[in-house]
Short mmCIF file of C-alpha atoms in Angstrom, two decimals:
data_model
loop_
_atom_site.label_atom_id
_atom_site.label_comp_id
_atom_site.label_asym_id
_atom_site.label_seq_id
_atom_site.Cartn_x
_atom_site.Cartn_y
_atom_site.Cartn_z
CA UNK A 5 -8.85 36.43 41.06
CA UNK A 6 -5.14 35.67 40.90
CA UNK A 7 -3.73 32.21 41.66
CA UNK A 8 -0.21 31.00 42.24
CA UNK A 9 1.95 31.13 39.10
CA UNK A 10 3.12 27.57 39.77
CA UNK A 11 -0.26 26.35 38.52
CA UNK A 12 0.75 27.38 35.02
CA UNK A 13 2.97 24.30 34.91
CA UNK A 14 0.01 21.94 35.50
CA UNK A 15 -2.03 21.10 32.43
CA UNK A 16 -5.55 19.67 32.76
CA UNK A 17 -5.89 15.91 32.46
CA UNK A 18 -8.02 15.71 29.31
CA UNK A 19 -9.08 12.10 29.88
CA UNK A 20 -11.12 13.17 32.92
CA UNK A 21 -13.23 15.52 30.80
CA UNK A 22 -13.69 12.76 28.27
CA UNK A 23 -14.69 10.35 31.05
CA UNK A 24 -17.35 12.80 32.25
CA UNK A 25 -18.71 13.04 28.73
CA UNK A 26 -18.74 9.25 28.41
CA UNK A 27 -20.55 8.86 31.70
CA UNK A 28 -23.11 11.44 30.64
CA UNK A 29 -23.73 9.49 27.44
CA UNK A 30 -24.21 6.33 29.50
CA UNK A 31 -26.72 8.15 31.68
CA UNK A 32 -28.62 9.02 28.50
CA UNK A 33 -28.86 5.34 27.58
CA UNK A 34 -25.89 4.86 25.25
CA UNK A 35 -23.80 1.66 25.42
CA UNK A 36 -20.35 3.13 26.00
CA UNK A 37 -17.24 0.93 25.94
CA UNK A 38 -14.74 2.39 28.41
CA UNK A 39 -11.11 2.07 27.27
CA UNK A 40 -9.97 5.46 28.59
CA UNK A 41 -9.19 5.22 32.30
CA UNK A 42 -6.29 3.22 33.79
CA UNK A 43 -8.41 1.07 36.08
CA UNK A 44 -9.25 -2.56 35.28
CA UNK A 45 -12.79 -3.85 35.84
CA UNK A 46 -11.66 -6.28 38.54
CA UNK A 47 -12.80 -5.52 42.10
CA UNK A 48 -10.27 -5.36 44.93
CA UNK A 49 -9.43 -8.98 45.82
CA UNK A 50 -11.70 -10.40 48.52
CA UNK A 51 -8.88 -11.14 51.01
CA UNK A 52 -7.87 -7.47 50.96
CA UNK A 53 -11.45 -6.28 51.40
CA UNK A 54 -11.92 -8.70 54.30
CA UNK A 55 -8.76 -7.44 55.99
CA UNK A 56 -9.98 -3.87 55.58
CA UNK A 57 -13.32 -4.73 57.15
CA UNK A 58 -11.59 -6.42 60.08
CA UNK A 59 -9.44 -3.32 60.60
CA UNK A 60 -12.59 -1.15 60.76
CA UNK A 61 -14.42 -3.60 63.02
CA UNK A 62 -11.43 -3.69 65.37
CA UNK A 63 -11.15 0.08 65.48
CA UNK A 64 -7.83 0.26 63.67
CA UNK A 65 -8.43 3.78 62.49
CA UNK A 66 -5.94 5.83 64.44
CA UNK A 67 -2.80 7.43 63.01
CA UNK A 68 0.11 5.17 62.12
CA UNK A 69 3.76 6.27 62.12
CA UNK A 70 4.43 8.72 59.31
CA UNK A 71 6.49 6.13 57.38
CA UNK A 72 3.72 3.54 57.67
CA UNK A 73 2.82 0.48 59.71
CA UNK A 74 5.99 -1.43 60.62
CA UNK A 75 4.27 -4.70 59.66
CA UNK A 76 3.40 -3.35 56.21
CA UNK A 77 6.90 -2.05 55.58
CA UNK A 78 8.24 -5.50 56.52
CA UNK A 79 5.73 -7.16 54.18
CA UNK A 80 6.80 -4.93 51.29
CA UNK A 81 10.44 -5.73 51.98
CA UNK A 82 9.58 -9.42 51.95
CA UNK A 83 7.86 -8.94 48.60
CA UNK A 84 11.07 -7.50 47.14
CA UNK A 85 13.12 -10.38 48.52
CA UNK A 86 10.77 -13.12 47.27
CA UNK A 87 10.01 -11.85 43.80
CA UNK A 88 12.90 -9.58 42.81
CA UNK A 89 15.91 -10.89 44.75
CA UNK A 90 16.26 -7.43 46.26
CA UNK A 91 17.39 -7.02 49.85
CA UNK A 92 15.52 -3.92 51.01
CA UNK A 93 15.66 -2.88 54.65
CA UNK A 94 12.06 -2.19 55.79
CA UNK A 95 13.42 1.05 57.30
CA UNK A 96 14.03 2.30 53.73
CA UNK A 97 10.34 1.99 52.80
CA UNK A 98 7.99 4.95 53.25
CA UNK A 99 4.28 4.13 52.89
CA UNK A 100 2.36 6.97 51.23
CA UNK A 101 -1.18 8.01 50.21
CA UNK A 102 -1.02 6.52 46.73
CA UNK A 103 2.00 6.63 44.45
CA UNK A 104 1.23 10.32 44.07
CA UNK A 105 2.25 10.81 47.71
CA UNK A 106 5.54 9.07 46.97
CA UNK A 107 6.15 11.27 43.92
CA UNK A 108 5.38 14.37 45.97
CA UNK A 109 7.92 13.40 48.62
CA UNK A 110 10.58 12.53 46.05
CA UNK A 111 10.11 15.73 44.08
CA UNK A 112 10.37 17.89 47.19
CA UNK A 113 13.49 16.05 48.38
CA UNK A 114 15.42 15.75 45.14
CA UNK A 115 15.01 18.95 43.14
CA UNK A 116 14.80 22.66 43.68
CA UNK A 117 14.21 25.68 41.52
CA UNK A 118 16.35 25.68 38.40
CA UNK A 119 17.37 22.03 38.51
CA UNK A 120 16.79 20.00 35.36
CA UNK A 121 14.95 16.68 35.34
CA UNK A 122 15.19 14.35 32.35
CA UNK A 123 12.35 11.95 31.50
CA UNK A 124 10.82 10.29 28.48
CA UNK A 125 8.22 11.85 26.24
CA UNK A 126 5.54 10.41 26.28
CA UNK A 127 5.07 9.84 30.00
CA UNK A 128 2.40 10.02 32.66
CA UNK A 129 1.74 13.78 32.87
CA UNK A 130 1.82 13.97 36.68
CA UNK A 131 5.47 12.93 36.55
CA UNK A 132 6.22 16.19 34.73
CA UNK A 133 3.86 18.23 36.88
CA UNK A 134 5.26 17.16 40.25
CA UNK A 135 8.74 18.15 39.14
CA UNK A 136 7.53 21.46 37.73
CA UNK A 137 5.67 22.27 40.96
CA UNK A 138 8.95 21.74 42.82
CA UNK A 139 10.46 24.43 40.58
CA UNK A 140 12.47 22.10 38.32
CA UNK A 141 12.86 22.43 34.56
CA UNK A 142 11.65 19.24 32.88
CA UNK A 143 13.44 18.08 29.75
CA UNK A 144 11.10 15.62 28.04
CA UNK A 145 13.19 13.51 25.66
CA UNK A 146 11.21 12.11 22.70
CA UNK A 147 11.32 8.32 22.53
CA UNK A 148 9.87 5.91 19.99
CA UNK A 149 9.93 2.37 18.61
CA UNK A 150 13.70 2.56 18.02
CA UNK A 151 14.33 2.77 21.77
CA UNK A 152 11.39 0.56 22.76
CA UNK A 153 9.52 3.71 23.86
CA UNK A 154 11.94 4.09 26.75
CA UNK A 155 14.60 6.57 27.82
CA UNK A 156 17.74 4.49 27.34
CA UNK A 157 21.27 5.20 28.55
CA UNK A 158 22.44 6.68 25.22
CA UNK A 159 19.59 9.17 25.05
CA UNK A 160 20.01 10.04 28.71
CA UNK A 161 23.74 10.71 28.31
CA UNK A 162 23.06 12.86 25.28
CA UNK A 163 20.64 15.07 27.18
CA UNK A 164 22.48 15.29 30.51
CA UNK A 165 23.71 18.80 31.31
CA UNK A 166 25.70 20.41 34.10
CA UNK A 167 22.46 21.49 35.82
CA UNK A 168 20.70 18.13 35.43
CA UNK A 169 20.01 16.67 38.85
CA UNK A 170 17.52 13.86 38.30
CA UNK A 171 16.55 11.25 35.71
CA UNK A 172 13.10 9.67 35.93
CA UNK A 173 12.04 6.40 34.32
CA UNK A 174 8.79 4.46 34.23
CA UNK A 175 8.90 0.71 33.62
CA UNK A 176 6.41 -0.58 32.59
CA UNK A 177 5.42 2.80 31.30
CA UNK A 178 2.18 4.70 31.02
CA UNK A 179 1.02 5.30 28.25
CA UNK A 180 3.01 2.82 26.13
CA UNK A 181 3.25 -0.27 28.36
CA UNK A 182 6.91 -0.80 27.43
CA UNK A 183 9.68 -1.92 29.77
CA UNK A 184 13.43 -1.67 30.28
CA UNK A 185 15.11 -5.04 30.77
CA UNK A 186 17.74 -5.60 33.41
CA UNK A 187 20.82 -4.65 31.27
CA UNK A 188 19.09 -1.50 29.98
CA UNK A 189 18.01 -0.42 33.46
CA UNK A 190 21.50 -1.08 34.83
CA UNK A 191 23.02 1.00 32.04
CA UNK A 192 20.75 3.91 32.87
CA UNK A 193 21.63 3.66 36.58
CA UNK A 194 25.36 3.64 35.75
CA UNK A 195 24.92 6.67 33.49
CA UNK A 196 23.21 8.62 36.24
CA UNK A 197 25.68 7.56 38.95
CA UNK A 198 28.68 8.52 36.79
CA UNK A 199 27.29 12.05 36.56
CA UNK A 200 26.51 12.41 40.26
CA UNK A 201 22.75 12.59 39.74
CA UNK A 202 19.73 10.87 41.24
CA UNK A 203 17.57 8.18 39.64
CA UNK A 204 13.82 7.98 40.31
CA UNK A 205 12.01 4.93 38.90
CA UNK A 206 8.24 4.69 38.59
CA UNK A 207 7.33 1.00 39.03
CA UNK A 208 3.59 1.52 39.51
CA UNK A 209 2.76 -1.18 36.92
CA UNK A 210 5.36 -3.60 38.26
CA UNK A 211 4.00 -7.13 38.20
CA UNK A 212 1.75 -6.50 35.22
CA UNK A 213 4.24 -7.99 32.75
CA UNK A 214 3.53 -10.36 29.86
CA UNK A 215 6.67 -10.91 27.74
CA UNK A 216 9.47 -9.99 30.15
CA UNK A 217 9.85 -11.05 33.80
CA UNK A 218 9.04 -8.30 36.31
CA UNK A 219 12.08 -6.56 37.72
CA UNK A 220 12.86 -3.79 40.15
CA UNK A 221 15.46 -1.06 40.24
CA UNK A 222 15.74 -1.87 43.95
CA UNK A 223 17.66 -5.00 42.94
CA UNK A 224 19.77 -3.29 40.28
CA UNK A 225 20.46 0.20 41.62
CA UNK A 226 20.31 0.32 45.44
CA UNK A 227 20.78 4.12 45.46
CA UNK A 228 17.73 4.66 43.23
CA UNK A 229 14.45 6.06 44.54
CA UNK A 230 11.67 3.62 43.60
CA UNK A 231 7.96 4.52 43.52
CA UNK A 232 5.30 1.82 43.66
CA UNK A 233 1.60 1.49 44.32
CA UNK A 234 -1.07 -0.87 45.52
CA UNK A 235 -3.39 0.48 42.81
CA UNK A 236 -2.54 -1.42 39.64
CA UNK A 237 -1.23 -4.97 40.20
CA UNK A 238 -2.88 -5.23 43.64
CA UNK A 239 -6.22 -3.77 42.50
CA UNK A 240 -6.55 -1.15 45.25
CA UNK A 241 -7.07 2.07 43.22
CA UNK A 242 -9.55 3.77 45.55
CA UNK A 243 -7.74 2.74 48.72
CA UNK A 244 -5.03 5.33 47.92
CA UNK A 245 -1.90 3.55 49.05
CA UNK A 246 1.64 3.49 47.63
CA UNK A 247 5.21 3.45 48.80
CA UNK A 248 8.68 4.85 48.15
CA UNK A 249 11.94 2.89 48.52
CA UNK A 250 14.77 5.31 49.28
CA UNK A 251 18.47 5.17 50.14
CA UNK A 252 19.13 5.03 53.87
CA UNK A 253 20.39 8.61 54.04
CA UNK A 254 17.11 9.90 52.59
CA UNK A 255 14.78 8.20 55.09
CA UNK A 256 14.92 10.83 57.83
CA UNK A 257 14.21 13.85 55.56
CA UNK A 258 11.49 11.92 53.71
CA UNK A 259 9.84 11.00 57.00
CA UNK A 260 10.05 14.63 58.11
CA UNK A 261 8.36 15.68 54.88
CA UNK A 262 5.68 13.00 55.28
CA UNK A 263 4.93 14.18 58.82
CA UNK A 264 4.24 17.65 57.56
CA UNK A 265 2.64 16.99 54.16
CA UNK A 266 0.17 14.17 54.89
CA UNK A 267 1.01 12.90 58.41
CA UNK A 268 0.44 9.25 57.43
CA UNK A 269 -1.21 7.07 54.79
CA UNK A 270 -4.80 5.90 55.44
CA UNK A 271 -4.76 3.46 58.35
CA UNK A 272 -7.52 1.02 57.25
CA UNK A 273 -5.94 0.80 53.81
CA UNK A 274 -2.59 -0.11 55.32
CA UNK A 275 -4.12 -2.92 57.37
CA UNK A 276 -6.01 -4.15 54.31
CA UNK A 277 -2.84 -4.14 52.20
CA UNK A 278 -1.18 -6.65 54.52
CA UNK A 279 -3.44 -9.29 52.96
CA UNK A 280 -2.13 -8.46 49.47
CA UNK A 281 1.04 -10.45 50.19
CA UNK A 282 -0.70 -13.64 51.33
CA UNK A 283 -0.32 -16.65 48.98
CA UNK A 284 -4.08 -16.91 48.32
CA UNK A 285 -4.27 -13.32 47.26
CA UNK A 286 -1.20 -13.71 45.07
CA UNK A 287 -3.02 -16.49 43.19
CA UNK A 288 -5.93 -14.14 42.50
CA UNK A 289 -3.62 -11.37 41.31
CA UNK A 290 -1.65 -13.69 39.01
CA UNK A 291 -4.88 -14.99 37.47
CA UNK A 292 -5.88 -11.40 36.76
CA UNK A 293 -2.50 -10.64 35.19
CA UNK A 294 -2.95 -13.63 32.89
CA UNK A 295 -6.44 -12.41 31.98
CA UNK A 296 -5.02 -8.99 31.10
CA UNK A 297 -2.42 -10.68 28.92
CA UNK A 298 -5.18 -12.49 27.00
CA UNK A 299 -7.03 -9.18 26.61
CA UNK A 300 -3.87 -7.55 25.28
CA UNK A 301 -3.42 -10.30 22.70
CA UNK A 302 -7.05 -10.14 21.59
CA UNK A 303 -6.92 -6.38 21.20
CA UNK A 304 -3.63 -6.52 19.31
CA UNK A 305 -5.08 -9.07 16.93
CA UNK A 306 -8.18 -6.96 16.33
CA UNK A 307 -6.26 -3.75 15.79
CA UNK A 308 -3.85 -5.51 13.42
CA UNK A 309 -6.82 -6.27 11.19
CA UNK A 310 -7.41 -2.51 11.03
CA UNK A 311 -3.75 -1.69 10.42
CA UNK A 312 -3.49 0.01 13.80
CA UNK A 313 -1.43 -2.41 15.88
CA UNK A 314 1.73 -0.85 17.37
CA UNK A 315 5.09 -1.76 15.82
CA UNK A 316 6.46 -2.75 19.23
CA UNK A 317 3.80 -4.53 21.34
CA UNK A 318 3.74 -3.51 25.03
CA UNK A 319 5.34 -5.92 27.47
CA UNK A 320 3.46 -4.66 30.53
CA UNK A 321 0.80 -2.43 32.10
CA UNK A 322 -2.59 -2.47 30.34
CA UNK A 323 -2.28 0.07 27.56
CA UNK A 324 -1.67 0.29 23.84
CA UNK A 325 -0.15 3.46 22.35
CA UNK A 326 -1.41 3.84 18.79
CA UNK A 327 -0.30 6.04 15.91
CA UNK A 328 -3.41 7.46 14.21
CA UNK A 329 -1.58 9.84 11.88
CA UNK A 330 -3.06 8.06 8.82
CA UNK A 331 -6.44 9.34 9.93
CA UNK A 332 -5.94 12.43 12.08
CA UNK A 333 -3.45 14.93 13.43
CA UNK A 334 -5.86 16.01 16.17
CA UNK A 335 -6.13 13.20 18.70
CA UNK A 336 -8.50 15.16 20.92
CA UNK A 337 -11.00 15.65 18.08
CA UNK A 338 -10.47 12.01 17.01
CA UNK A 339 -11.33 10.73 20.49
CA UNK A 340 -14.27 13.10 20.88
CA UNK A 341 -15.79 12.02 17.53
CA UNK A 342 -15.18 8.31 18.23
CA UNK A 343 -17.12 8.69 21.47
CA UNK A 344 -19.93 10.69 19.86
CA UNK A 345 -20.29 8.48 16.79
CA UNK A 346 -19.47 4.98 18.10
CA UNK A 347 -19.60 5.24 21.91
CA UNK A 348 -15.98 4.09 22.38
CA UNK A 349 -13.99 6.08 24.93
CA UNK A 350 -10.21 6.22 24.47
CA UNK A 351 -7.61 8.78 25.56
CA UNK A 352 -5.97 11.46 23.39
CA UNK A 353 -2.19 11.28 23.23
CA UNK A 354 -1.90 14.97 24.10
CA UNK A 355 -2.41 13.98 27.73
CA UNK A 356 0.94 12.18 27.69
CA UNK A 357 3.19 13.43 24.89
CA UNK A 358 4.48 16.95 24.40
CA UNK A 359 5.66 15.96 20.93
CA UNK A 360 3.55 13.67 18.75
CA UNK A 361 0.61 13.44 21.12
CA UNK A 362 -1.65 15.03 18.53
CA UNK A 363 -1.43 11.90 16.37
CA UNK A 364 -1.39 9.21 19.07
CA UNK A 365 -4.09 7.72 21.30
CA UNK A 366 -3.99 5.43 24.32
CA UNK A 367 -6.31 2.43 24.65
CA UNK A 368 -6.66 0.67 28.01
CA UNK A 369 -7.50 -3.05 27.73
CA UNK A 370 -9.32 -2.98 31.05
CA UNK A 371 -12.57 -4.69 30.09
CA UNK A 372 -13.70 -8.14 28.93
CA UNK A 373 -12.55 -9.59 25.60
CA UNK A 374 -16.03 -9.50 24.09
CA UNK A 375 -16.24 -5.79 24.83
CA UNK A 376 -12.77 -5.25 23.34
CA UNK A 377 -13.85 -7.10 20.20
CA UNK A 378 -16.97 -4.93 20.00
CA UNK A 379 -14.82 -1.83 20.40
CA UNK A 380 -12.57 -2.96 17.53
CA UNK A 381 -15.63 -3.42 15.33
CA UNK A 382 -16.87 0.07 16.20
CA UNK A 383 -13.45 1.62 15.66
CA UNK A 384 -13.30 -0.11 12.25
CA UNK A 385 -16.63 1.45 11.28
CA UNK A 386 -15.40 4.85 12.46
CA UNK A 387 -12.13 4.61 10.55
CA UNK A 388 -14.00 3.55 7.43
CA UNK A 389 -15.72 6.91 7.44
CA UNK A 390 -12.56 8.96 7.94
CA UNK A 391 -10.43 8.34 4.91
CA UNK A 392 -6.64 8.32 5.10
CA UNK A 393 -4.91 11.67 5.69
#
């Protein structure tokens, strides 16, 4: 049977296959330490769950406006004003089914067949895939420790061409956890504006910052398109809720797209998310951020003892991006054997990097410190059997 040729641009997400294997090993009685999937072990905060239950009990299950509940859009705007000194009109906020819904809308609005999109390599693979499905040509620019694992203004300018229409950033990034600070983000925005392009910023891990204060492109580049999510900082992964901040002129076409593509984001999730901005919930979320910071530090210390700590520690998100080239140039085989031999599940770099992914892996510090320490011990045993390439 023949399928659409556009599917050729979408690679499988290898971590999901590895997760299935890890879960099968657990079902067989093995003690698997999960460091592969980008989902912390914290449950959704109780105030959010309670608000969701109330919404269901009160029958708040009918369609909302395509751009989202007005009250939720106002709450998101207030969040930008309080924490990022960004004045965002609620009318510029489109609530979506997860950040993926926001990326879908942005890709369909901003690019068409033959346009070029510049983004960092490595990056979250769906960022490439959404643009490719829209018909764009993705130019993945290799980044490394010398640029803080980010696409900076100099690299962006060097790769901008006459047919480049869009630059996409992620800060903090997946898989590296690195951030652009305010001057660097402003320089990127100025570079894009000077060339008449669009800037799309993935801020899905915004708020999960440890060494730098959280920031938003909405405060630095008002014409940027900014994607965010309730999944990571707010702990609502399965509720499938995100949003897109857009320039005023883009709101009508984005709303028209939303009406036709998904009609509206899930109604109970939107009512639940209103509680995410209450002070009591904020206290819970900040305590969790601090716990993730302690986990990061413990994992960095343990990996340093193995000679595996990254040269530039991540400032945000909940990932470490590790160079394993001393031991392997096949990250998929490395991860598979680590799972089979030591029951530690991590993610091969080939999911994220077009260049260099074969000798990198991603570790998510999304479990308790004692489990992270046990994982380091197991990884040490595994490495001791490998020898240095």
